[in-house]
Coordinates of C-alpha atoms (C1' of nucleotides) in Angstrom, one line a residue:
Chain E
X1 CA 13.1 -19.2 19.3
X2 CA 11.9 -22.9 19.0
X3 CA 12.3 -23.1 15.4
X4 CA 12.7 -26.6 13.7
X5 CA 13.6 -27.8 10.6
X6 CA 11.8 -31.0 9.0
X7 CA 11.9 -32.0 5.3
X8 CA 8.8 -31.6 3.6
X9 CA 6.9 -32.2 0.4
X10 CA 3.9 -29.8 -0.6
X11 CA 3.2 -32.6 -3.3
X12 CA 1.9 -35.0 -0.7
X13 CA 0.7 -32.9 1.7
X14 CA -2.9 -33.1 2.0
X15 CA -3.6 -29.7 2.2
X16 CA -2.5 -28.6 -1.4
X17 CA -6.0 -28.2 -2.5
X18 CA -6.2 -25.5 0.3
X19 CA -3.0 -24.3 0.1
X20 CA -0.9 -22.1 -1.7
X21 CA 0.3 -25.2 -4.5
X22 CA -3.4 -25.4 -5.6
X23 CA -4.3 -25.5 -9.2
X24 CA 0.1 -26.2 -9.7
X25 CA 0.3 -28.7 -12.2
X26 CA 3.1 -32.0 -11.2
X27 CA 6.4 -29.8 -12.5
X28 CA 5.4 -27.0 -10.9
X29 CA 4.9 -28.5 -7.7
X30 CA 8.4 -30.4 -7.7
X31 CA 9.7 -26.8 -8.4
X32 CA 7.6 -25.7 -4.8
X33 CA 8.9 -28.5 -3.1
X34 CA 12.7 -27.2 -3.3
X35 CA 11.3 -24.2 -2.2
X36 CA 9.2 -24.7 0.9
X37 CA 11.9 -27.0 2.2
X38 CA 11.3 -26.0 5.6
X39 CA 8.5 -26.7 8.8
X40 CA 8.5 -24.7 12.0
X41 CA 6.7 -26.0 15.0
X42 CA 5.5 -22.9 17.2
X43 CA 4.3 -24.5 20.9
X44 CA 0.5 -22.7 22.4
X45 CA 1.1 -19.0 23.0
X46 CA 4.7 -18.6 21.3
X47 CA 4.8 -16.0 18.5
X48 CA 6.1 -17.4 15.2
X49 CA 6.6 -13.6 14.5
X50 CA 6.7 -10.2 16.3
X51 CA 5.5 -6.6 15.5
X52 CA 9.3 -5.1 14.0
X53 CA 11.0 -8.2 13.4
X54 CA 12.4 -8.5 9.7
X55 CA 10.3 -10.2 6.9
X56 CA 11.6 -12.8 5.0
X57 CA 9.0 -15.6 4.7
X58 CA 5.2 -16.1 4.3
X59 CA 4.2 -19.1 6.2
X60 CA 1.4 -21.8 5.7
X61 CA -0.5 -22.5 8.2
X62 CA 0.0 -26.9 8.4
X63 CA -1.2 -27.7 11.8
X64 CA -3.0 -25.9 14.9
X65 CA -4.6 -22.3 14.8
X66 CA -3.0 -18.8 15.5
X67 CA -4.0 -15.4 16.0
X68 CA -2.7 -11.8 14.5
X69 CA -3.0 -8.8 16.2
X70 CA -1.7 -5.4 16.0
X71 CA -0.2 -3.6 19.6
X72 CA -0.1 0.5 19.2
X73 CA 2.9 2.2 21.6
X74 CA 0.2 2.8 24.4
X75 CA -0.9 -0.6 24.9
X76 CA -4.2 -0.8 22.6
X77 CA -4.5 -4.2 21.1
X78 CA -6.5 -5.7 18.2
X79 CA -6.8 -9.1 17.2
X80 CA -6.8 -9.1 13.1
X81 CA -7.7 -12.6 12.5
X82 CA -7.9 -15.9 13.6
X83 CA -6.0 -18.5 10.9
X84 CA -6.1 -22.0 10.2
X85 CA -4.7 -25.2 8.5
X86 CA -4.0 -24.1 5.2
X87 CA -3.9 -20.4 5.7
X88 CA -0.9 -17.6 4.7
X89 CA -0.1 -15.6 7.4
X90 CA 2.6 -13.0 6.9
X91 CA 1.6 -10.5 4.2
X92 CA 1.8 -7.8 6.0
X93 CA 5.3 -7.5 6.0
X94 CA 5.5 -7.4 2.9
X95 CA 5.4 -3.8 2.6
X96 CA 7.9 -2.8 4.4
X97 CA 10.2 -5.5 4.9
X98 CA 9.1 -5.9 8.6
X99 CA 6.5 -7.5 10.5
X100 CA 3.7 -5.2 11.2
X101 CA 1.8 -7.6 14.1
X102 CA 2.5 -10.7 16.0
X103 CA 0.9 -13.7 14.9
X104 CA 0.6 -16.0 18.4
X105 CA -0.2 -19.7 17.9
X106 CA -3.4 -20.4 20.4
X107 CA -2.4 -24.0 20.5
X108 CA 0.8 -26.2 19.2
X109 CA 1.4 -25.9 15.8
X110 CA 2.9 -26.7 12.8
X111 CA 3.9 -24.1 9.7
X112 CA 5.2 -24.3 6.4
X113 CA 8.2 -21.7 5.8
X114 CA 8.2 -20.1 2.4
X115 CA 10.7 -17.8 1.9
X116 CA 9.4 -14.7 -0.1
X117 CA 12.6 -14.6 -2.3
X118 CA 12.0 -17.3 -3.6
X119 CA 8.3 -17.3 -4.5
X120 CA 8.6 -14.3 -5.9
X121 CA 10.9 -15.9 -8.5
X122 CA 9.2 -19.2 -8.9
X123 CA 5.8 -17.0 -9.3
X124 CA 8.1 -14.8 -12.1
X125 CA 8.8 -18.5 -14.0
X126 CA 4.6 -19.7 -13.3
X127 CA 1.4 -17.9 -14.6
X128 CA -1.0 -20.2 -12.1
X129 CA 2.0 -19.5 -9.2
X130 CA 1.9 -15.6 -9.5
X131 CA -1.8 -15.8 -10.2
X132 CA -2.5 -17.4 -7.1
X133 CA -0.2 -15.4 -5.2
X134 CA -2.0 -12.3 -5.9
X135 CA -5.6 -14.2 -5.1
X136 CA -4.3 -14.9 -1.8
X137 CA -4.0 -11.6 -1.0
X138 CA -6.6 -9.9 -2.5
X139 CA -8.5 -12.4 -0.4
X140 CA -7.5 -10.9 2.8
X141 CA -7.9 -7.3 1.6
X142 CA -11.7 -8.4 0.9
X143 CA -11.8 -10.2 4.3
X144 CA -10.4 -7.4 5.7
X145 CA -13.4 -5.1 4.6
X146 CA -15.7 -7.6 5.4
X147 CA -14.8 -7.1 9.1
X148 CA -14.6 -3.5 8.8
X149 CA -18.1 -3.8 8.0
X150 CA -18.7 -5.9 10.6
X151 CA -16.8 -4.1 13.1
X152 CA -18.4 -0.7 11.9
X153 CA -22.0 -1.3 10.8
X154 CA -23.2 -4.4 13.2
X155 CA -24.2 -5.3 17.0
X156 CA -22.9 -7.4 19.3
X157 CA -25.2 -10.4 18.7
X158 CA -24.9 -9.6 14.9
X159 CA -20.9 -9.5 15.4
X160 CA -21.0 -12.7 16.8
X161 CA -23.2 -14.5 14.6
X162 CA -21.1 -14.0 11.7
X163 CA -18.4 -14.8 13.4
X164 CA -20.2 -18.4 14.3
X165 CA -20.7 -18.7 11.0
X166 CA -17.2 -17.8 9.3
X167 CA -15.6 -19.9 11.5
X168 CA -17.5 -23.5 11.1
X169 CA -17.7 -22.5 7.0
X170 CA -14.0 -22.4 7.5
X171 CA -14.2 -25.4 9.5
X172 CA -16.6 -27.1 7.3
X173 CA -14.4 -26.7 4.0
X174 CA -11.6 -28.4 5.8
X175 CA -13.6 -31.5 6.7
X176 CA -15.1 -31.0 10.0
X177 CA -18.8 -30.9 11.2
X178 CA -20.9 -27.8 10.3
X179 CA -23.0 -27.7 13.3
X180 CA -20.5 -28.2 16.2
X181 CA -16.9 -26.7 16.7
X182 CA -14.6 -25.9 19.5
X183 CA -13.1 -22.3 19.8
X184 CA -9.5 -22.0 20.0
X185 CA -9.7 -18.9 21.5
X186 CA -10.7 -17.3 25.0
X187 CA -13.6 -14.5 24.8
X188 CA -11.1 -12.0 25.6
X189 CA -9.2 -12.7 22.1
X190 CA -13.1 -13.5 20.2
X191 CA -13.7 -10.0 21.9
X192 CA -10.8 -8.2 20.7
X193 CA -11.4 -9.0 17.2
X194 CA -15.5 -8.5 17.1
X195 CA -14.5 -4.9 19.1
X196 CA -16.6 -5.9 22.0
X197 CA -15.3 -7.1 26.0
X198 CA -15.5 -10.1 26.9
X199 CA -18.5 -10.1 29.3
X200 CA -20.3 -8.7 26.1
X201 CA -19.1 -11.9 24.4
X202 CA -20.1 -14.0 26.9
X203 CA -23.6 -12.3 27.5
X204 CA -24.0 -12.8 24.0
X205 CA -23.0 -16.7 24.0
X206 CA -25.8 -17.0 26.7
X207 CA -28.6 -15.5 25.0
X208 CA -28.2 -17.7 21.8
X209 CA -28.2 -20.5 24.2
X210 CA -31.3 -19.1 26.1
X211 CA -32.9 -18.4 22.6
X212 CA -32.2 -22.5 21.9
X213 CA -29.9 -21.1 18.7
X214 CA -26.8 -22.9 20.3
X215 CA -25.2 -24.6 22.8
X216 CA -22.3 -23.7 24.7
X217 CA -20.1 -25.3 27.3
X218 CA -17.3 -23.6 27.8
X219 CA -14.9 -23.8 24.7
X220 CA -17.0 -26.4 22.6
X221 CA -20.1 -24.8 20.8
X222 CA -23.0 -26.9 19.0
X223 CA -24.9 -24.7 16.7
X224 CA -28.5 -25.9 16.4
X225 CA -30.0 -23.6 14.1
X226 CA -27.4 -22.1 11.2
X227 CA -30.6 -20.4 9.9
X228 CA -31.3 -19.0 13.4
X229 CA -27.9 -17.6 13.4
X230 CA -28.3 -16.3 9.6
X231 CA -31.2 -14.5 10.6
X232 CA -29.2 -12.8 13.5
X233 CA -26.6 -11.2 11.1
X234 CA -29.7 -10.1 9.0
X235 CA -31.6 -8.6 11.4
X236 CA -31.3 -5.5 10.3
X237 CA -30.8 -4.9 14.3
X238 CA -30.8 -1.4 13.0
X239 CA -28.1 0.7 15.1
Chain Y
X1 CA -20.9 4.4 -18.4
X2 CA -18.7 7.7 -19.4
X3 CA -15.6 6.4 -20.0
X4 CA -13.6 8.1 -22.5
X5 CA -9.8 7.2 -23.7
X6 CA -7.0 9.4 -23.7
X7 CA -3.3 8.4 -24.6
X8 CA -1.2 8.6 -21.9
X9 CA 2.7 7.7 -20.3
X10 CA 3.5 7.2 -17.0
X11 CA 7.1 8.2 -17.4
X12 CA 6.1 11.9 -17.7
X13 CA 3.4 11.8 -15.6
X14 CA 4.2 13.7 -12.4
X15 CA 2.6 11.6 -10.0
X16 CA 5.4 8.1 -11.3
X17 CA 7.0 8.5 -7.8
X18 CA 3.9 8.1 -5.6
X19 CA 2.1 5.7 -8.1
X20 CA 3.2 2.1 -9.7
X21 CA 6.1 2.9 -12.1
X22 CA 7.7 4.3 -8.4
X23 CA 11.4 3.0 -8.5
X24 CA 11.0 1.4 -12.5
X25 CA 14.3 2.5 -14.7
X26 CA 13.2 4.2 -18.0
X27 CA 13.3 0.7 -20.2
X28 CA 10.9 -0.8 -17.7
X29 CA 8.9 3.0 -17.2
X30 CA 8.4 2.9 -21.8
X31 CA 7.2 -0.8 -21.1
X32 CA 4.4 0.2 -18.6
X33 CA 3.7 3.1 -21.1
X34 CA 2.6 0.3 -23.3
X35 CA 0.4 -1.3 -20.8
X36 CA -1.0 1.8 -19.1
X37 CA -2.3 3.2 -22.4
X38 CA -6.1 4.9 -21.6
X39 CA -7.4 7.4 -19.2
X40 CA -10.7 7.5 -17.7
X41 CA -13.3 10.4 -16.6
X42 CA -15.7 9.6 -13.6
X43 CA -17.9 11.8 -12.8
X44 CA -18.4 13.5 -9.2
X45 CA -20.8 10.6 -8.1
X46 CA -20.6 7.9 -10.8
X47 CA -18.8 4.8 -9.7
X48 CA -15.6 3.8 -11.7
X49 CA -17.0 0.1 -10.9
X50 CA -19.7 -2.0 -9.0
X51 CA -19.8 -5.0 -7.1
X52 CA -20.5 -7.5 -9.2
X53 CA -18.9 -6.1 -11.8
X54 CA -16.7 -7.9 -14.0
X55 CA -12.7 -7.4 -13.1
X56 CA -10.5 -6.4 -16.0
X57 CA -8.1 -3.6 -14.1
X58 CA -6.5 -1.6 -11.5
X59 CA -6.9 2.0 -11.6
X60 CA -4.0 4.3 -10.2
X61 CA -6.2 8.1 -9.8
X62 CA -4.6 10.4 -11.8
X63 CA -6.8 13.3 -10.0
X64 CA -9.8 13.9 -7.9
X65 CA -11.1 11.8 -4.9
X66 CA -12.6 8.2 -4.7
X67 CA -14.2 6.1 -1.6
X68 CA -15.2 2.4 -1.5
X69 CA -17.8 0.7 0.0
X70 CA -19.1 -2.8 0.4
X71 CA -23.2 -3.0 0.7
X72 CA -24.4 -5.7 1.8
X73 CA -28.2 -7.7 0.9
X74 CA -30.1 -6.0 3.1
X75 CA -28.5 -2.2 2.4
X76 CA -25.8 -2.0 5.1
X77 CA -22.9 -0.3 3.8
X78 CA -19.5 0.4 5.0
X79 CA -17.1 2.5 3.7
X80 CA -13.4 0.7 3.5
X81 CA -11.6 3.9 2.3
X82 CA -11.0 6.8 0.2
X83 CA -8.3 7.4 -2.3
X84 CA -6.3 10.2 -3.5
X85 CA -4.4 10.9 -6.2
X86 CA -1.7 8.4 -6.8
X87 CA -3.4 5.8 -4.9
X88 CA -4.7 2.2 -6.7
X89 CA -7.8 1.1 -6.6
X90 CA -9.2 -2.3 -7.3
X91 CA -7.4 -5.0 -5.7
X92 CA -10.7 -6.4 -3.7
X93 CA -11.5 -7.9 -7.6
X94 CA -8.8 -10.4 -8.1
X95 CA -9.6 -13.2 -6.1
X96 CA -13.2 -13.7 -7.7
X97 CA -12.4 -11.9 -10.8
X98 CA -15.4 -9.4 -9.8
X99 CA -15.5 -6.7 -7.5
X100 CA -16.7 -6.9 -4.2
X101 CA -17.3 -3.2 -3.5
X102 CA -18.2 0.0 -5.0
X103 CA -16.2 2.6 -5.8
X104 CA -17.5 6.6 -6.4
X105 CA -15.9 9.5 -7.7
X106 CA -16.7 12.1 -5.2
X107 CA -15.4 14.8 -7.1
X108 CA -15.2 14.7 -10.9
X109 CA -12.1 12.6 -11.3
X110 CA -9.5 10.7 -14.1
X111 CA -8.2 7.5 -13.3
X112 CA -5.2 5.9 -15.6
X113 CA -6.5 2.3 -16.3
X114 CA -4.0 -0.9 -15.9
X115 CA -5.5 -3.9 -17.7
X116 CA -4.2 -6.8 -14.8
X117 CA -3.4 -9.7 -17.0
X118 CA -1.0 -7.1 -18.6
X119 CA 0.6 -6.1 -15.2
X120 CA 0.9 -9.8 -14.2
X121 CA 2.7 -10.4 -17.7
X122 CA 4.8 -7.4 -17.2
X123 CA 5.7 -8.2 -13.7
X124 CA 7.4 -11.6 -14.5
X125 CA 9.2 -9.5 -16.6
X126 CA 10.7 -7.1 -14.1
X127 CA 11.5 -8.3 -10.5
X128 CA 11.0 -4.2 -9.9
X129 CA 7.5 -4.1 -10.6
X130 CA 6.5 -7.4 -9.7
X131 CA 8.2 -6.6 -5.9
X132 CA 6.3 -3.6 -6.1
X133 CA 3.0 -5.1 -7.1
X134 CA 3.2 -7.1 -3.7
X135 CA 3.8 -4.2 -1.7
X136 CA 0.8 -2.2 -2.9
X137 CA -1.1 -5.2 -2.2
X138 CA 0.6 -5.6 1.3
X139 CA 0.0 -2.0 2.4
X140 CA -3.4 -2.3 1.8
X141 CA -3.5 -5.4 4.2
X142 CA -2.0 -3.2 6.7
X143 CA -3.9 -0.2 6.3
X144 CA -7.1 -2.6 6.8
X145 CA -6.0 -3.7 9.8
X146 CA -5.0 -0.3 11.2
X147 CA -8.7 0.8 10.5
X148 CA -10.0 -2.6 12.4
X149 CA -8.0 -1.4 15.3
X150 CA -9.5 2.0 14.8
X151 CA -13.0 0.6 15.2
X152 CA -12.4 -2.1 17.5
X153 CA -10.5 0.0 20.3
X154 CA -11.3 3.6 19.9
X155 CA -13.5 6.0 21.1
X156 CA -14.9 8.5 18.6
X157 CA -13.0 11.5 19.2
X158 CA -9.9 9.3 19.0
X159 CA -11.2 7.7 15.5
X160 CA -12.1 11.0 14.2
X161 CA -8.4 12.8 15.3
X162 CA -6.6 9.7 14.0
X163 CA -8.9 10.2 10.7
X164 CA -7.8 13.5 10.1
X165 CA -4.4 12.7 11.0
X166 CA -4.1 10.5 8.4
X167 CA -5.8 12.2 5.8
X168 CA -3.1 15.7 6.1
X169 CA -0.3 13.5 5.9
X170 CA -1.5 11.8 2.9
X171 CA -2.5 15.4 1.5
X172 CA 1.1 16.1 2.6
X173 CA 2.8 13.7 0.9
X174 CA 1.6 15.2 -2.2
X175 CA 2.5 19.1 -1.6
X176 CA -0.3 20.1 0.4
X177 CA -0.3 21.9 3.4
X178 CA 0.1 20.0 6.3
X179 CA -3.0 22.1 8.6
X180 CA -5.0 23.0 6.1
X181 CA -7.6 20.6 4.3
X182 CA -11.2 20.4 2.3
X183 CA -12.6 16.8 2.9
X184 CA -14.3 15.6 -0.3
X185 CA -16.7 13.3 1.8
X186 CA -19.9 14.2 3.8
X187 CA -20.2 13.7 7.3
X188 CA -21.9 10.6 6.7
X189 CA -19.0 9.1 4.8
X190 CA -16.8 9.7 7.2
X191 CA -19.4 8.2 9.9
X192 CA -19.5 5.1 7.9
X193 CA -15.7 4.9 7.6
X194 CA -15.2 5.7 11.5
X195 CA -18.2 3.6 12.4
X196 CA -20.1 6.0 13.8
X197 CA -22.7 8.5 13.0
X198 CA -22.9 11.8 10.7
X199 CA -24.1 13.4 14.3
X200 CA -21.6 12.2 16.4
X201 CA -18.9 13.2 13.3
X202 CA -20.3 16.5 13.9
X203 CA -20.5 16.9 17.2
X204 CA -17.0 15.7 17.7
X205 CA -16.1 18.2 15.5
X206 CA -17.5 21.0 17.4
X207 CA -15.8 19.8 20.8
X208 CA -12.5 19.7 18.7
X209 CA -13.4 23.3 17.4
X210 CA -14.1 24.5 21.2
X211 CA -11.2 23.1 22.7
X212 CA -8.9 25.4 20.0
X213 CA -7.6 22.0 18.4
X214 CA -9.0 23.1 15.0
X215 CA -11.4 25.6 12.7
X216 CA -13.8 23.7 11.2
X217 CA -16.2 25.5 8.3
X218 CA -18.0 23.2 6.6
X219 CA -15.6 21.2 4.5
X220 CA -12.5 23.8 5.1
X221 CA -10.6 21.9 8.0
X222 CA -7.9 24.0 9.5
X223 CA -5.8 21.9 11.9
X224 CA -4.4 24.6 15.1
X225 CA -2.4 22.0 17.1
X226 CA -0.8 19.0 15.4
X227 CA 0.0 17.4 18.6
X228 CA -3.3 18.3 20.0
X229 CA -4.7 15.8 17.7
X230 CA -2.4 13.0 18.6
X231 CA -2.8 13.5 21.8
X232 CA -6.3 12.6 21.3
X233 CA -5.2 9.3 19.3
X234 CA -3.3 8.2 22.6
X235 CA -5.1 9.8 25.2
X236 CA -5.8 6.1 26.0
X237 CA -9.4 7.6 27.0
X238 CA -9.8 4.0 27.9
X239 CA -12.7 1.9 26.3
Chain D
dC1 C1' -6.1 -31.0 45.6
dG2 C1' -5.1 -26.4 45.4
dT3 C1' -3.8 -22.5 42.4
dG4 C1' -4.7 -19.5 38.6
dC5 C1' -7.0 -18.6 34.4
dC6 C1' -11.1 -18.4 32.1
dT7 C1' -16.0 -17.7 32.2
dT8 C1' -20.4 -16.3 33.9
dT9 C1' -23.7 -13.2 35.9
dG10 C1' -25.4 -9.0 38.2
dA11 C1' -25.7 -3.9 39.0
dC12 C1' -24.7 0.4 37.4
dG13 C1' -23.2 4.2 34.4
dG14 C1' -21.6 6.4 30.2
dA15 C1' -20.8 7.0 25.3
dC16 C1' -23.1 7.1 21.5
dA17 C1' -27.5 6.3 18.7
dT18 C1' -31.9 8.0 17.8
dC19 C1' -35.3 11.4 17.0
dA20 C1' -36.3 16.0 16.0
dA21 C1' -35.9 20.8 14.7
dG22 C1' -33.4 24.5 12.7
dA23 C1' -29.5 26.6 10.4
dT24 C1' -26.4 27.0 6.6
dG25 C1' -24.8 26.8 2.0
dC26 C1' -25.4 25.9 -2.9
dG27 C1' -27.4 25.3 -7.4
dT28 C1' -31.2 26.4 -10.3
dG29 C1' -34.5 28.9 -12.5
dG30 C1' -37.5 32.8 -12.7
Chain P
dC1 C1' -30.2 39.2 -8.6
dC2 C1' -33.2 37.1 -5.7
dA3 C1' -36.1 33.3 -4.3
dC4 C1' -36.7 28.8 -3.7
dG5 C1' -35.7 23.9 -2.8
dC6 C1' -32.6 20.6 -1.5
dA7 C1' -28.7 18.5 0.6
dT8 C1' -25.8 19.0 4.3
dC9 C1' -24.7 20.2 8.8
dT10 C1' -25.5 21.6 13.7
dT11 C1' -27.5 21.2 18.1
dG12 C1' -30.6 19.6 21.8
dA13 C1' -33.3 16.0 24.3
dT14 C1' -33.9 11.4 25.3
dG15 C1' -33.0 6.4 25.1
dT16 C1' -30.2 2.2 25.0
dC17 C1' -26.5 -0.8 24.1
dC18 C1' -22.6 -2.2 25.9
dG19 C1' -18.6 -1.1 28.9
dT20 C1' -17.1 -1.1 33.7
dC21 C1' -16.7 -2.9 38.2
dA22 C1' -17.3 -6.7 41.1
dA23 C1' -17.9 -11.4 42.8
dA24 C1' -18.3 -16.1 42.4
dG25 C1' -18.1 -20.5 39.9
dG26 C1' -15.8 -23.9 36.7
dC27 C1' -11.9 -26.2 34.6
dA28 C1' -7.2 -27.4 33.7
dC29 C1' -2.9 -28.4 35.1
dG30 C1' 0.8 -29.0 38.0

DNA sequence: CGTGCCTTTGACGGACATCAAGATGCGTGG
DNA sequence: CCACGCATCTTGATGTCCGTCAAAGGCACG
């Protein structure tokens, strides 16, 4: 395991309005500080954890982009969700004191370690601390549905769409342009987690472009109409 | 609204194993009494919330069925789940303070009402039942992202056999036979959940019946072969 | 500059949706 | 107690979206 150990400050880490310290006030935040002491670099397609392994830390996402995805015995595979800067991957081992996926960095990266221990006591001794905690995962439970819907109720093009859309919104709230982005991802791993293949995927890319909604060359995307894509998820595509 | 308050204790309730005060010694179990102080009647049909709806509280279903669904604008809806007795419900509200789907009674049904500021204030008090807390939340992650890999990978006979699957064990878990069920839900609820349709639900249902996995009569599920059924979930039928 | 991964595009087929018609069961009221 | 209406469920016929299989092109990286 390439694990590396760096001191670090969440009090002057440009994130913390993102992040998990946000709303802390200054004595609260020295008190985070002793206890995300820790960074972990995780190089493109290395797992900073794996399906079984023991859970002892949630980790902030600081630099690059990663990927969760559960593996059943025979070889089925889902990706679960695509995280960046200033996102908490991890929760799900809470429950059981093991990891129940893998989450694979898609490009070299950079995480905050927090060990679960100890924010469970720091967020016993602060209201805004536990508070926040508990947001952060009720966030992903609502996320999750949201892609149950998507997964269940929508088509391809209307998977996709929203899927445009959450990820330069995401994008967008951490500084970057709202109309043009470049996926981290391959097709095969935007297919896994919209439940379609990757032909589908890519058929679909072409027909926004054909439909002059986007354009696409290869990994970078410009979006030229958000309300084009808006309408899209909309559509009321029946099915 | 037909609420209606009844005193009530968790620590001689007979469900405190399978619910929150699981693993809370008796000073801890006459604490939550304090918090955990009304019941609530929901009528087969009547939601115990809305989206939109202001959130004050977690509800642990004392008896009777529940599912949830998020609707979106334009009258898509999903359903995320359905819970039994013992189960929580109510965790999709905390991170906007209003919840973002609806749940309905689908049989008349009493949930014990937890006011949430009161279990946040409680669980900085005991490490017990703020540890547990986290994991209710965290099995919910994980639940969610064993339905995504439901309706991202599988074929319908595999999402309905995995369905029932789950639902016995559950029923199980709380004394019930482990072949023999009623579902509480219409075909069309568990279409929505398995992302499919009420005809294919039946359908499926009638090739299980003919190939002597199980007896199906109307809502009376008896299950023939166990490992008939799992079979099915790994058959890897490809997709 | 070649090798391998990723992506695109086409042709074809299959699983499931759609549309439609009955069947079954249940609650209600005469 | 029976008749009626309504919701739910079943089953068939047909259509279509997307998966499968296949081949070729593009890009990155050693």
């Amino acid at each position: 395991m390439d694990a590396q150990s760096i001191k670090v400050a969440c009090s002057n880490c440009n994130l913390r309005e993102l992040c998990l310290p946000m709303g802390l006030n200054s004595a609260e935040m020295s008190k985070l500080d002793d206890v995300i002491s820790t960074r972990r670099r995780v190089k493109r397609g290395a797992a900073l954890f794996s399906t079984g392994e023991r859970f002892t830390s949630l980790y902030a996402v600081r630099s690059g982009f990663f990927k969760t995805c559960v593996t059943t015995a025979d070889g089925r595979d889902q990706v679960t969700g695509f995280q960046m800067t200033g996102e908490i991957i991890g929760l799900d081992g809470i429950v059981s004191d093991h990891h129940s996926c893998d989450a694979i960095a898609l490009e070299d990266a950079e995480v905050c370690v927090m060990p679960f221990d100890q924010v469970e006591e720091l967020s016993r001794e602060f209201t805004t601390l536990q508070h926040h905690v508990h947001k952060i995962m009720s966030r992903e439970i609502v996320r999750d549905h949201s892609v149950m819907l998507l997964l269940g109720s929508m088509r391809a093009d209307e998977r996709l769409a929203a899927f445009l859309l959450n990820l330069v919104q995401r994008l967008h709230a951490r500084g970057f342009s709202q109309s043009e982005l470049i996926l981290r991802m391959t097709r095969e791993e935007i297919g896994s987690y919209l439940g379609m293949k990757l032909e589908t995927v890519s058929r679909t890319f072409s027909k926004f472009v054909e439909d002059g909604i986007i354009d696409v060359k290869q990994r970078y995307v410009h979006i030229k109409s958000t309300e084009g894509l808006k309408e899209i998820v909309n559509s009321q595509n029946c099915r």
